[in-house]
Protein backbone atom coordinates (compact mmCIF):
# COMPACT_ATOMS: atom_id res chain seq x y z
CA UNK A 1 0.00 0.00 0.00
CA UNK A 2 1.39 3.39 -0.91
CA UNK A 3 1.23 6.48 1.28
CA UNK A 4 -1.54 8.96 0.60
CA UNK A 5 -0.47 11.61 -1.89
CA UNK A 6 -1.10 15.22 -0.99
CA UNK A 7 -1.93 16.15 -4.56
CA UNK A 8 -4.78 13.62 -4.58
CA UNK A 9 -6.25 15.15 -1.43
CA UNK A 10 -5.89 18.66 -2.88
CA UNK A 11 -7.62 17.59 -6.10
CA UNK A 12 -10.47 16.03 -4.12
CA UNK A 13 -10.84 19.19 -2.03
CA UNK A 14 -10.89 21.45 -5.10
CA UNK A 15 -13.57 19.37 -6.82
CA UNK A 16 -15.63 19.27 -3.61
CA UNK A 17 -15.25 23.05 -3.25
CA UNK A 18 -16.59 23.63 -6.76
CA UNK A 19 -19.48 21.20 -6.34
CA UNK A 20 -20.26 22.50 -2.85
CA UNK A 21 -20.32 26.09 -4.07
CA UNK A 22 -22.69 25.19 -6.91
CA UNK A 23 -24.94 23.33 -4.46
CA UNK A 24 -24.93 26.26 -2.03
CA UNK A 25 -25.75 28.75 -4.77
CA UNK A 26 -28.74 26.66 -5.82
CA UNK A 27 -30.11 25.95 -2.33
CA UNK A 28 -28.83 28.58 0.12
CA UNK A 29 -32.08 30.52 0.31
CA UNK A 30 -33.97 27.43 1.53
CA UNK A 31 -31.26 26.03 3.81
CA UNK A 32 -31.84 26.32 7.57
CA UNK A 33 -29.11 27.91 9.74
CA UNK A 34 -26.15 25.64 10.27
CA UNK A 35 -25.32 24.60 13.86
CA UNK A 36 -21.74 25.11 15.03
CA UNK A 37 -21.67 21.48 16.16
CA UNK A 38 -21.83 20.44 12.50
CA UNK A 39 -18.15 21.22 12.12
CA UNK A 40 -16.97 20.47 15.63
CA UNK A 41 -17.82 16.76 15.43
CA UNK A 42 -15.19 16.32 12.73
CA UNK A 43 -12.67 17.93 15.08
CA UNK A 44 -13.44 15.30 17.70
CA UNK A 45 -12.64 12.58 15.15
CA UNK A 46 -9.40 14.37 14.31
CA UNK A 47 -8.31 14.42 17.95
CA UNK A 48 -9.15 10.71 18.24
CA UNK A 49 -7.01 9.88 15.22
CA UNK A 50 -4.08 11.89 16.58
CA UNK A 51 -4.39 9.96 19.85
CA UNK A 52 -4.64 6.56 18.18
CA UNK A 53 -1.59 7.43 16.09
CA UNK A 54 0.46 8.22 19.18
CA UNK A 55 -0.56 4.98 20.91
CA UNK A 56 0.06 2.83 17.84
CA UNK A 57 3.45 4.43 17.18
CA UNK A 58 4.57 3.63 20.72
CA UNK A 59 3.45 0.03 20.33
CA UNK A 60 5.01 -0.36 16.87
CA UNK A 61 8.33 0.99 18.13
CA UNK A 62 7.96 -1.10 21.34
CA UNK A 63 8.66 1.86 23.62
CA UNK A 64 8.46 1.17 27.33
CA UNK A 65 7.83 -2.55 26.84
CA UNK A 66 4.58 -1.95 24.98
CA UNK A 67 2.84 -4.97 23.51
CA UNK A 68 3.36 -5.46 19.79
CA UNK A 69 0.65 -4.42 17.35
CA UNK A 70 -0.99 -7.28 15.47
CA UNK A 71 -0.57 -6.76 11.71
CA UNK A 72 -4.32 -6.76 11.13
CA UNK A 73 -4.79 -3.92 13.64
CA UNK A 74 -2.14 -1.85 11.85
CA UNK A 75 -3.75 -2.60 8.48
CA UNK A 76 -7.15 -1.52 9.78
CA UNK A 77 -5.66 1.68 11.20
CA UNK A 78 -4.08 2.48 7.83
CA UNK A 79 -7.43 1.82 6.13
CA UNK A 80 -9.12 4.17 8.60
CA UNK A 81 -6.43 6.79 7.99
CA UNK A 82 -6.78 6.64 4.21
CA UNK A 83 -10.58 6.82 4.37
CA UNK A 84 -10.46 9.67 6.87
CA UNK A 85 -8.01 11.70 4.81
CA UNK A 86 -10.26 11.45 1.75
CA UNK A 87 -13.39 12.19 3.79
CA UNK A 88 -11.66 15.13 5.44
CA UNK A 89 -10.66 16.51 2.04
CA UNK A 90 -14.23 16.21 0.77
CA UNK A 91 -15.68 17.84 3.88
CA UNK A 92 -13.07 20.61 3.81
CA UNK A 93 -13.97 21.27 0.19
CA UNK A 94 -17.67 21.46 0.98
CA UNK A 95 -17.07 23.90 3.85
CA UNK A 96 -14.81 25.96 1.59
CA UNK A 97 -17.55 26.02 -1.05
CA UNK A 98 -19.95 27.38 1.55
CA UNK A 99 -17.40 29.99 2.64
CA UNK A 100 -16.90 31.17 -0.93
CA UNK A 101 -20.63 31.88 -1.05
CA UNK A 102 -21.21 33.34 2.42
CA UNK A 103 -18.12 35.45 3.14
CA UNK A 104 -18.91 38.11 0.49
CA UNK A 105 -22.44 38.41 1.92
CA UNK A 106 -21.47 38.25 5.62
CA UNK A 107 -21.46 42.01 6.19
CA UNK A 108 -24.95 42.40 4.71
CA UNK A 109 -26.84 39.24 5.70
CA UNK A 110 -26.82 38.10 9.34
CA UNK A 111 -27.44 34.46 8.41
CA UNK A 112 -24.48 34.53 6.03
CA UNK A 113 -22.25 35.82 8.83
CA UNK A 114 -23.35 33.02 11.19
CA UNK A 115 -22.94 30.42 8.47
CA UNK A 116 -19.49 31.82 7.65
CA UNK A 117 -18.41 31.32 11.26
CA UNK A 118 -19.79 27.78 11.26
CA UNK A 119 -18.15 27.02 7.91
CA UNK A 120 -14.84 28.41 9.13
CA UNK A 121 -14.93 26.17 12.19
CA UNK A 122 -15.95 23.23 10.02
CA UNK A 123 -13.14 23.90 7.56
CA UNK A 124 -10.52 24.04 10.32
CA UNK A 125 -11.84 20.84 11.88
CA UNK A 126 -11.90 19.06 8.51
CA UNK A 127 -8.30 20.09 7.88
CA UNK A 128 -7.45 18.77 11.34
CA UNK A 129 -9.08 15.48 10.35
CA UNK A 130 -6.89 15.30 7.25
CA UNK A 131 -3.85 16.04 9.40
CA UNK A 132 -4.87 13.44 11.99
CA UNK A 133 -5.41 10.85 9.27
CA UNK A 134 -2.03 11.54 7.67
CA UNK A 135 -0.41 11.36 11.13
CA UNK A 136 -2.12 8.01 11.85
CA UNK A 137 -0.99 6.67 8.49
CA UNK A 138 2.57 7.81 9.23
CA UNK A 139 2.50 6.22 12.68
CA UNK A 140 1.54 2.83 11.22
CA UNK A 141 4.70 2.58 9.13
CA UNK A 142 7.06 -0.17 10.13
CA UNK A 143 10.22 1.18 11.72
CA UNK A 144 13.42 0.94 9.75
CA UNK A 145 15.41 -2.21 10.48
CA UNK A 146 18.80 -1.16 11.88
CA UNK A 147 20.37 -4.40 10.56
CA UNK A 148 19.21 -3.65 7.01
CA UNK A 149 21.86 -1.10 6.08
CA UNK A 150 22.11 -1.96 2.37
CA UNK A 151 18.40 -1.43 1.71
CA UNK A 152 17.80 -5.02 0.59
CA UNK A 153 14.23 -6.19 0.34
CA UNK A 154 12.86 -7.97 3.38
CA UNK A 155 11.55 -11.46 2.98
XYZ file of N, CA, C and O in Angstrom:
620
model
N 0.859 -1.170 0.000
C 0.000 0.000 0.000
C 0.901 1.228 0.000
O 1.849 1.305 0.766
N 0.575 2.182 -0.822
C 1.388 3.392 -0.914
C 0.839 4.474 0.009
O -0.363 4.503 0.299
N 1.709 5.368 0.453
C 1.234 6.476 1.285
C 0.275 7.383 0.501
O 0.345 7.481 -0.722
N -0.596 8.028 1.214
C -1.540 8.960 0.603
C -0.775 10.131 0.002
O 0.113 10.694 0.631
N -1.140 10.485 -1.218
C -0.468 11.605 -1.891
C -1.243 12.892 -1.623
O -2.465 12.939 -1.729
N -0.491 13.926 -1.290
C -1.095 15.224 -0.987
C -1.837 15.784 -2.192
O -2.900 16.386 -2.043
N -1.291 15.594 -3.365
C -1.933 16.152 -4.562
C -3.304 15.533 -4.800
O -4.212 16.203 -5.296
N -3.463 14.245 -4.449
C -4.778 13.621 -4.581
C -5.782 14.262 -3.631
O -6.930 14.532 -4.011
N -5.349 14.517 -2.403
C -6.246 15.153 -1.433
C -6.596 16.570 -1.857
O -7.744 17.012 -1.698
N -5.632 17.286 -2.408
C -5.893 18.655 -2.879
C -6.877 18.633 -4.040
O -7.809 19.444 -4.092
N -6.699 17.691 -4.966
C -7.619 17.592 -6.103
C -9.036 17.274 -5.630
O -10.017 17.856 -6.117
N -9.153 16.370 -4.674
C -10.468 16.026 -4.123
C -11.101 17.250 -3.469
O -12.293 17.528 -3.665
N -10.314 18.001 -2.708
C -10.841 19.191 -2.030
C -11.275 20.250 -3.028
O -12.313 20.905 -2.838
N -10.526 20.434 -4.096
C -10.885 21.448 -5.103
C -12.195 21.070 -5.790
O -13.085 21.913 -5.961
N -12.331 19.811 -6.176
C -13.574 19.369 -6.821
C -14.751 19.516 -5.854
O -15.825 19.988 -6.243
N -14.557 19.136 -4.600
C -15.631 19.272 -3.606
C -15.982 20.738 -3.374
O -17.156 21.070 -3.162
N -14.981 21.617 -3.414
C -15.251 23.054 -3.252
C -16.133 23.553 -4.390
O -17.117 24.276 -4.155
N -15.793 23.187 -5.604
C -16.588 23.631 -6.756
C -18.010 23.089 -6.691
O -18.979 23.834 -6.873
N -18.142 21.789 -6.422
C -19.477 21.201 -6.338
C -20.265 21.756 -5.152
O -21.467 22.014 -5.261
N -19.592 21.941 -4.024
C -20.256 22.502 -2.853
C -20.740 23.919 -3.093
O -21.839 24.292 -2.679
N -19.927 24.711 -3.780
C -20.325 26.085 -4.071
C -21.527 26.115 -5.009
O -22.447 26.915 -4.808
N -21.535 25.262 -6.000
C -22.694 25.188 -6.908
C -23.941 24.783 -6.129
O -25.013 25.385 -6.293
N -23.810 23.788 -5.271
C -24.945 23.335 -4.463
C -25.454 24.440 -3.549
O -26.668 24.661 -3.432
N -24.542 25.171 -2.928
C -24.933 26.256 -2.027
C -25.629 27.371 -2.808
O -26.634 27.928 -2.356
N -25.116 27.704 -3.969
C -25.746 28.752 -4.772
C -27.170 28.384 -5.166
O -28.043 29.247 -5.234
N -27.405 27.099 -5.404
C -28.736 26.662 -5.816
C -29.720 26.540 -4.651
O -30.926 26.700 -4.841
N -29.201 26.268 -3.435
C -30.113 25.946 -2.332
C -29.968 26.829 -1.100
O -30.672 26.591 -0.114
N -29.107 27.832 -1.113
C -28.833 28.576 0.124
C -30.066 29.284 0.680
O -30.243 29.354 1.891
N -30.913 29.775 -0.171
C -32.078 30.524 0.314
C -33.067 29.633 1.071
O -33.850 30.133 1.884
N -33.039 28.339 0.846
C -33.969 27.430 1.528
C -33.288 26.600 2.613
O -33.944 25.795 3.266
N -32.007 26.801 2.819
C -31.260 26.027 3.807
C -31.445 26.630 5.195
O -31.314 27.839 5.368
N -31.731 25.795 6.213
C -31.841 26.324 7.574
C -30.458 26.733 8.093
O -29.434 26.323 7.544
N -30.408 27.521 9.166
C -29.111 27.908 9.743
C -28.301 26.681 10.149
O -28.849 25.697 10.639
N -27.015 26.767 9.960
C -26.147 25.638 10.273
C -25.678 25.706 11.723
O -25.192 26.746 12.163
N -25.797 24.603 12.469
C -25.318 24.604 13.857
C -23.792 24.506 13.902
O -23.174 23.858 13.061
N -23.197 25.129 14.881
C -21.744 25.108 15.032
C -21.252 23.675 15.248
O -20.170 23.300 14.796
N -22.063 22.864 15.897
C -21.672 21.476 16.161
C -21.471 20.669 14.886
O -20.828 19.625 14.911
N -22.003 21.155 13.764
C -21.830 20.437 12.500
C -20.361 20.305 12.131
O -19.942 19.289 11.580
N -19.569 21.286 12.436
C -18.151 21.217 12.123
C -17.305 20.679 13.247
O -16.258 20.070 13.017
N -17.756 20.864 14.462
C -16.971 20.467 15.629
C -16.855 18.948 15.737
O -15.825 18.430 16.189
N -17.866 18.212 15.317
C -17.819 16.760 15.431
C -16.647 16.173 14.637
O -16.034 15.193 15.058
N -16.330 16.777 13.517
C -15.187 16.319 12.728
C -13.892 16.563 13.502
O -12.956 15.771 13.428
N -13.844 17.646 14.253
C -12.668 17.930 15.078
C -12.456 16.881 16.153
O -11.314 16.534 16.481
N -13.542 16.357 16.698
C -13.442 15.299 17.699
C -12.820 14.052 17.072
O -11.950 13.404 17.664
N -13.238 13.721 15.860
C -12.642 12.585 15.151
C -11.158 12.817 14.885
O -10.351 11.890 14.983
N -10.803 14.041 14.566
C -9.400 14.370 14.309
C -8.553 14.149 15.552
O -7.468 13.547 15.482
N -9.040 14.605 16.692
C -8.309 14.418 17.946
C -8.162 12.930 18.252
O -7.088 12.470 18.684
N -9.213 12.155 18.006
C -9.154 10.715 18.244
C -8.099 10.058 17.360
O -7.347 9.188 17.816
N -8.005 10.474 16.113
C -7.009 9.878 15.221
C -5.594 10.266 15.617
O -4.676 9.453 15.514
N -5.403 11.500 16.066
C -4.080 11.888 16.578
C -3.704 10.997 17.763
O -2.581 10.503 17.866
N -4.641 10.782 18.676
C -4.385 9.956 19.850
C -4.093 8.508 19.500
O -3.156 7.900 20.038
N -4.873 7.938 18.609
C -4.641 6.561 18.181
C -3.277 6.442 17.513
O -2.551 5.466 17.721
N -2.904 7.446 16.729
C -1.589 7.431 16.086
C -0.458 7.399 17.101
O 0.509 6.646 16.945
N -0.582 8.191 18.144
C 0.462 8.220 19.183
C 0.569 6.866 19.872
O 1.675 6.332 20.062
N -0.565 6.275 20.225
C -0.561 4.981 20.912
C 0.012 3.890 20.004
O 0.855 3.094 20.430
N -0.433 3.865 18.753
C 0.065 2.835 17.843
C 1.561 2.984 17.572
O 2.279 1.995 17.482
N 2.019 4.219 17.447
C 3.454 4.429 17.185
C 4.297 3.898 18.340
O 5.326 3.264 18.125
N 3.848 4.151 19.558
C 4.571 3.628 20.724
C 4.625 2.107 20.695
O 5.646 1.509 21.008
N 3.497 1.497 20.346
C 3.447 0.034 20.326
C 4.257 -0.530 19.165
O 4.903 -1.571 19.318
N 4.230 0.129 18.013
C 5.009 -0.356 16.869
C 6.494 -0.260 17.155
O 7.269 -1.157 16.809
N 6.908 0.817 17.796
C 8.330 0.985 18.133
C 8.716 0.258 19.409
O 9.879 0.268 19.786
N 7.748 -0.336 20.103
C 7.964 -1.097 21.338
C 8.588 -0.258 22.436
O 9.461 -0.699 23.165
N 8.152 0.981 22.555
C 8.662 1.859 23.617
C 8.074 1.447 24.956
O 6.888 1.197 25.076
N 8.920 1.443 25.969
C 8.465 1.169 27.329
C 7.893 -0.219 27.510
O 7.008 -0.420 28.345
N 8.332 -1.180 26.716
C 7.833 -2.545 26.845
C 6.401 -2.717 26.378
O 5.697 -3.614 26.837
N 5.955 -1.869 25.475
C 4.580 -1.953 24.979
C 4.373 -3.249 24.192
O 5.294 -3.760 23.563
N 3.177 -3.750 24.249
C 2.843 -4.968 23.515
C 2.900 -4.695 22.011
O 2.571 -3.592 21.567
N 3.300 -5.676 21.228
C 3.362 -5.463 19.786
C 1.965 -5.293 19.182
O 0.969 -5.738 19.745
N 1.921 -4.638 18.043
C 0.653 -4.416 17.348
C 0.428 -5.562 16.370
O 1.288 -5.826 15.526
N -0.706 -6.245 16.464
C -0.994 -7.279 15.470
C -1.078 -6.652 14.075
O -1.599 -5.538 13.923
N -0.564 -7.330 13.059
C -0.566 -6.758 11.707
C -1.962 -6.348 11.212
O -2.103 -5.340 10.527
N -2.977 -7.107 11.576
C -4.324 -6.764 11.135
C -4.809 -5.453 11.756
O -5.498 -4.667 11.103
N -4.427 -5.188 12.981
C -4.793 -3.924 13.636
C -4.127 -2.757 12.917
O -4.758 -1.731 12.648
N -2.850 -2.910 12.581
C -2.143 -1.854 11.854
C -2.764 -1.636 10.473
O -2.930 -0.501 10.034
N -3.132 -2.723 9.802
C -3.747 -2.599 8.481
C -5.094 -1.884 8.569
O -5.420 -1.039 7.728
N -5.860 -2.194 9.598
C -7.152 -1.517 9.783
C -6.964 -0.038 10.098
O -7.735 0.809 9.647
N -5.936 0.275 10.874
C -5.659 1.677 11.198
C -5.251 2.451 9.948
O -5.661 3.597 9.758
N -4.466 1.820 9.079
C -4.080 2.476 7.825
C -5.313 2.678 6.948
O -5.479 3.736 6.330
N -6.188 1.688 6.906
C -7.425 1.822 6.128
C -8.278 2.970 6.663
O -8.797 3.781 5.887
N -8.392 3.064 7.990
C -9.124 4.174 8.600
C -8.473 5.504 8.244
O -9.159 6.474 7.915
N -7.154 5.546 8.291
C -6.433 6.789 7.993
C -6.662 7.221 6.550
O -6.911 8.396 6.272
N -6.580 6.293 5.619
C -6.783 6.643 4.212
C -8.215 7.129 3.964
O -8.438 8.114 3.281
N -9.177 6.412 4.542
C -10.577 6.823 4.369
C -10.832 8.181 5.016
O -11.539 9.026 4.455
N -10.258 8.402 6.181
C -10.457 9.674 6.873
C -9.811 10.832 6.135
O -10.353 11.942 6.133
N -8.658 10.608 5.531
C -8.009 11.704 4.808
C -8.843 12.102 3.591
O -9.007 13.298 3.314
N -9.408 11.128 2.893
C -10.263 11.451 1.745
C -11.551 12.122 2.219
O -11.982 13.138 1.650
N -12.159 11.582 3.263
C -13.390 12.186 3.788
C -13.126 13.601 4.290
O -13.933 14.514 4.049
N -12.013 13.796 4.972
C -11.661 15.131 5.444
C -11.459 16.106 4.291
O -11.859 17.272 4.386
N -10.851 15.645 3.208
C -10.658 16.511 2.038
C -11.998 16.885 1.408
O -12.211 18.040 1.024
N -12.900 15.924 1.322
C -14.235 16.214 0.772
C -14.976 17.203 1.658
O -15.542 18.200 1.173
N -14.965 16.963 2.954
C -15.681 17.840 3.883
C -15.061 19.232 3.897
O -15.775 20.242 3.908
N -13.734 19.301 3.866
C -13.067 20.612 3.808
C -13.470 21.354 2.543
O -13.718 22.562 2.576
N -13.541 20.636 1.439
C -13.967 21.268 0.193
C -15.398 21.781 0.258
O -15.694 22.878 -0.229
N -16.278 21.011 0.859
C -17.673 21.464 0.979
C -17.781 22.701 1.865
O -18.517 23.643 1.532
N -17.060 22.711 2.988
C -17.073 23.904 3.848
C -16.467 25.094 3.112
O -16.965 26.217 3.239
N -15.417 24.865 2.355
C -14.807 25.958 1.590
C -15.778 26.487 0.543
O -15.855 27.697 0.310
N -16.534 25.586 -0.085
C -17.549 26.023 -1.050
C -18.611 26.890 -0.407
O -19.072 27.871 -0.993
N -18.996 26.550 0.822
C -19.945 27.381 1.555
C -19.330 28.733 1.895
O -19.982 29.782 1.757
N -18.073 28.724 2.311
C -17.398 29.986 2.641
C -17.290 30.911 1.432
O -17.465 32.125 1.561
N -17.008 30.356 0.278
C -16.904 31.173 -0.935
C -18.224 31.893 -1.194
O -18.240 33.030 -1.674
N -19.324 31.260 -0.837
C -20.631 31.878 -1.053
C -21.010 32.856 0.058
O -21.596 33.916 -0.222
N -20.697 32.527 1.312
C -21.207 33.335 2.424
C -20.314 34.501 2.831
O -20.829 35.521 3.294
N -19.010 34.376 2.683
C -18.118 35.453 3.141
C -18.401 36.783 2.441
O -18.472 37.820 3.115
N -18.603 36.817 1.125
C -18.906 38.111 0.495
C -20.226 38.728 0.965
O -20.409 39.938 0.886
N -21.134 37.917 1.472
C -22.444 38.411 1.915
C -22.508 38.601 3.433
O -23.532 39.011 3.965
N -21.446 38.268 4.145
C -21.474 38.248 5.616
C -21.704 39.611 6.235
O -22.291 39.710 7.313
N -21.264 40.687 5.599
C -21.462 42.008 6.194
C -22.847 42.570 5.913
O -23.238 43.570 6.511
N -23.615 41.922 5.052
C -24.952 42.402 4.708
C -26.038 41.504 5.306
O -27.035 42.001 5.827
N -25.828 40.202 5.259
C -26.840 39.242 5.695
C -26.372 38.578 6.991
O -25.288 37.999 7.037
N -27.184 38.662 8.038
C -26.819 38.104 9.345
C -26.652 36.589 9.256
O -25.719 36.024 9.831
N -27.539 35.915 8.536
C -27.445 34.455 8.408
C -26.155 34.058 7.704
O -25.534 33.052 8.055
N -25.728 34.835 6.740
C -24.478 34.532 6.031
C -23.285 34.687 6.968
O -22.330 33.901 6.890
N -23.338 35.656 7.859
C -22.249 35.817 8.834
C -22.177 34.606 9.749
O -21.102 34.045 9.977
N -23.327 34.185 10.294
C -23.350 33.024 11.192
C -22.889 31.761 10.464
O -22.118 30.966 11.010
N -23.356 31.593 9.234
C -22.943 30.418 8.469
C -21.467 30.478 8.097
O -20.812 29.448 7.981
N -20.923 31.680 7.924
C -19.491 31.821 7.654
C -18.663 31.374 8.851
O -17.637 30.701 8.704
N -19.115 31.740 10.045
C -18.413 31.319 11.261
C -18.459 29.798 11.382
O -17.436 29.144 11.638
N -19.642 29.227 11.189
C -19.790 27.776 11.263
C -18.937 27.089 10.208
O -18.262 26.090 10.496
N -18.938 27.612 8.990
C -18.154 27.016 7.914
C -16.656 27.146 8.184
O -15.883 26.236 7.868
N -16.252 28.247 8.776
C -14.838 28.409 9.129
C -14.400 27.388 10.165
O -13.331 26.769 10.036
N -15.231 27.189 11.177
C -14.929 26.175 12.193
C -14.915 24.786 11.558
O -14.024 23.975 11.816
N -15.893 24.524 10.700
C -15.952 23.234 10.021
C -14.752 22.989 9.131
O -14.212 21.879 9.084
N -14.305 24.036 8.424
C -13.141 23.904 7.555
C -11.886 23.591 8.370
O -11.112 22.694 8.022
N -11.692 24.296 9.466
C -10.517 24.043 10.318
C -10.564 22.625 10.868
O -9.552 21.901 10.857
N -11.723 22.194 11.328
C -11.844 20.841 11.880
C -11.639 19.770 10.804
O -11.024 18.732 11.069
N -12.117 20.019 9.595
C -11.903 19.063 8.507
C -10.425 18.979 8.135
O -9.903 17.891 7.864
N -9.739 20.114 8.146
C -8.300 20.094 7.881
C -7.552 19.377 9.000
O -6.557 18.680 8.746
N -8.026 19.526 10.233
C -7.446 18.772 11.343
C -7.657 17.272 11.155
O -6.779 16.467 11.486
N -8.816 16.890 10.619
C -9.077 15.479 10.348
C -8.101 14.943 9.301
O -7.565 13.850 9.451
N -7.865 15.712 8.257
C -6.891 15.296 7.246
C -5.515 15.149 7.892
O -4.812 14.155 7.671
N -5.130 16.119 8.714
C -3.846 16.039 9.403
C -3.770 14.845 10.339
O -2.752 14.144 10.385
N -4.838 14.593 11.090
C -4.868 13.439 11.992
C -4.783 12.129 11.230
O -4.100 11.189 11.655
N -5.447 12.068 10.085
C -5.406 10.854 9.273
C -4.011 10.626 8.698
O -3.505 9.497 8.708
N -3.386 11.676 8.208
C -2.026 11.537 7.675
C -1.048 11.162 8.788
O -0.114 10.383 8.572
N -1.249 11.706 9.978
C -0.408 11.357 11.127
C -0.594 9.876 11.481
O 0.373 9.152 11.713
N -1.850 9.413 11.529
C -2.119 8.014 11.846
C -1.482 7.100 10.806
O -0.877 6.081 11.141
N -1.608 7.471 9.550
C -0.986 6.673 8.492
C 0.537 6.622 8.668
O 1.152 5.566 8.536
N 1.128 7.750 8.990
C 2.566 7.807 9.230
C 2.964 6.929 10.420
O 3.966 6.221 10.380
N 2.186 6.977 11.469
C 2.501 6.216 12.683
C 2.413 4.716 12.468
O 3.004 3.951 13.231
N 1.696 4.269 11.469
C 1.541 2.835 11.217
C 2.660 2.270 10.347
O 2.674 1.072 10.072
N 3.578 3.099 9.919
C 4.698 2.585 9.128
C 5.594 1.733 10.014
O 5.821 2.050 11.178
N 6.121 0.691 9.408
C 7.056 -0.166 10.132
C 8.360 0.588 10.327
O 8.821 1.291 9.428
N 8.948 0.479 11.499
C 10.223 1.178 11.723
C 11.317 0.578 10.847
O 11.256 -0.578 10.456
N 12.297 1.411 10.545
C 13.424 0.945 9.753
C 14.192 -0.108 10.535
O 14.396 0.021 11.740
N 14.630 -1.145 9.849
C 15.406 -2.210 10.476
C 16.861 -1.768 10.560
O 17.488 -1.526 9.530
N 17.422 -1.643 11.773
C 18.800 -1.164 11.883
C 19.811 -2.136 11.265
O 20.890 -1.741 10.864
N 19.466 -3.420 11.158
C 20.367 -4.402 10.556
C 20.351 -4.354 9.042
O 21.217 -4.917 8.389
N 19.378 -3.695 8.470
C 19.210 -3.649 7.009
C 19.852 -2.386 6.471
O 19.183 -1.459 6.037
N 21.168 -2.321 6.480
C 21.863 -1.102 6.079
C 22.019 -0.966 4.577
O 22.180 0.120 4.067
N 21.938 -2.072 3.819
C 22.113 -1.957 2.367
C 20.801 -1.763 1.622
O 20.791 -1.632 0.411
N 19.690 -1.714 2.329
C 18.397 -1.433 1.709
C 17.825 -2.617 0.973
O 16.965 -2.482 0.124
N 18.307 -3.827 1.260
C 17.805 -5.020 0.588
C 16.348 -5.254 0.990
O 15.905 -4.893 2.070
N 15.633 -5.903 0.087
C 14.230 -6.193 0.342
C 14.098 -7.226 1.454
O 14.881 -8.174 1.543
N 13.104 -7.036 2.277
C 12.862 -7.966 3.380
C 12.063 -9.142 2.863
O 11.201 -9.000 2.019
N 12.320 -10.295 3.416
C 11.549 -11.461 2.983
C 10.616 -11.949 4.056
O 10.618 -11.576 5.152
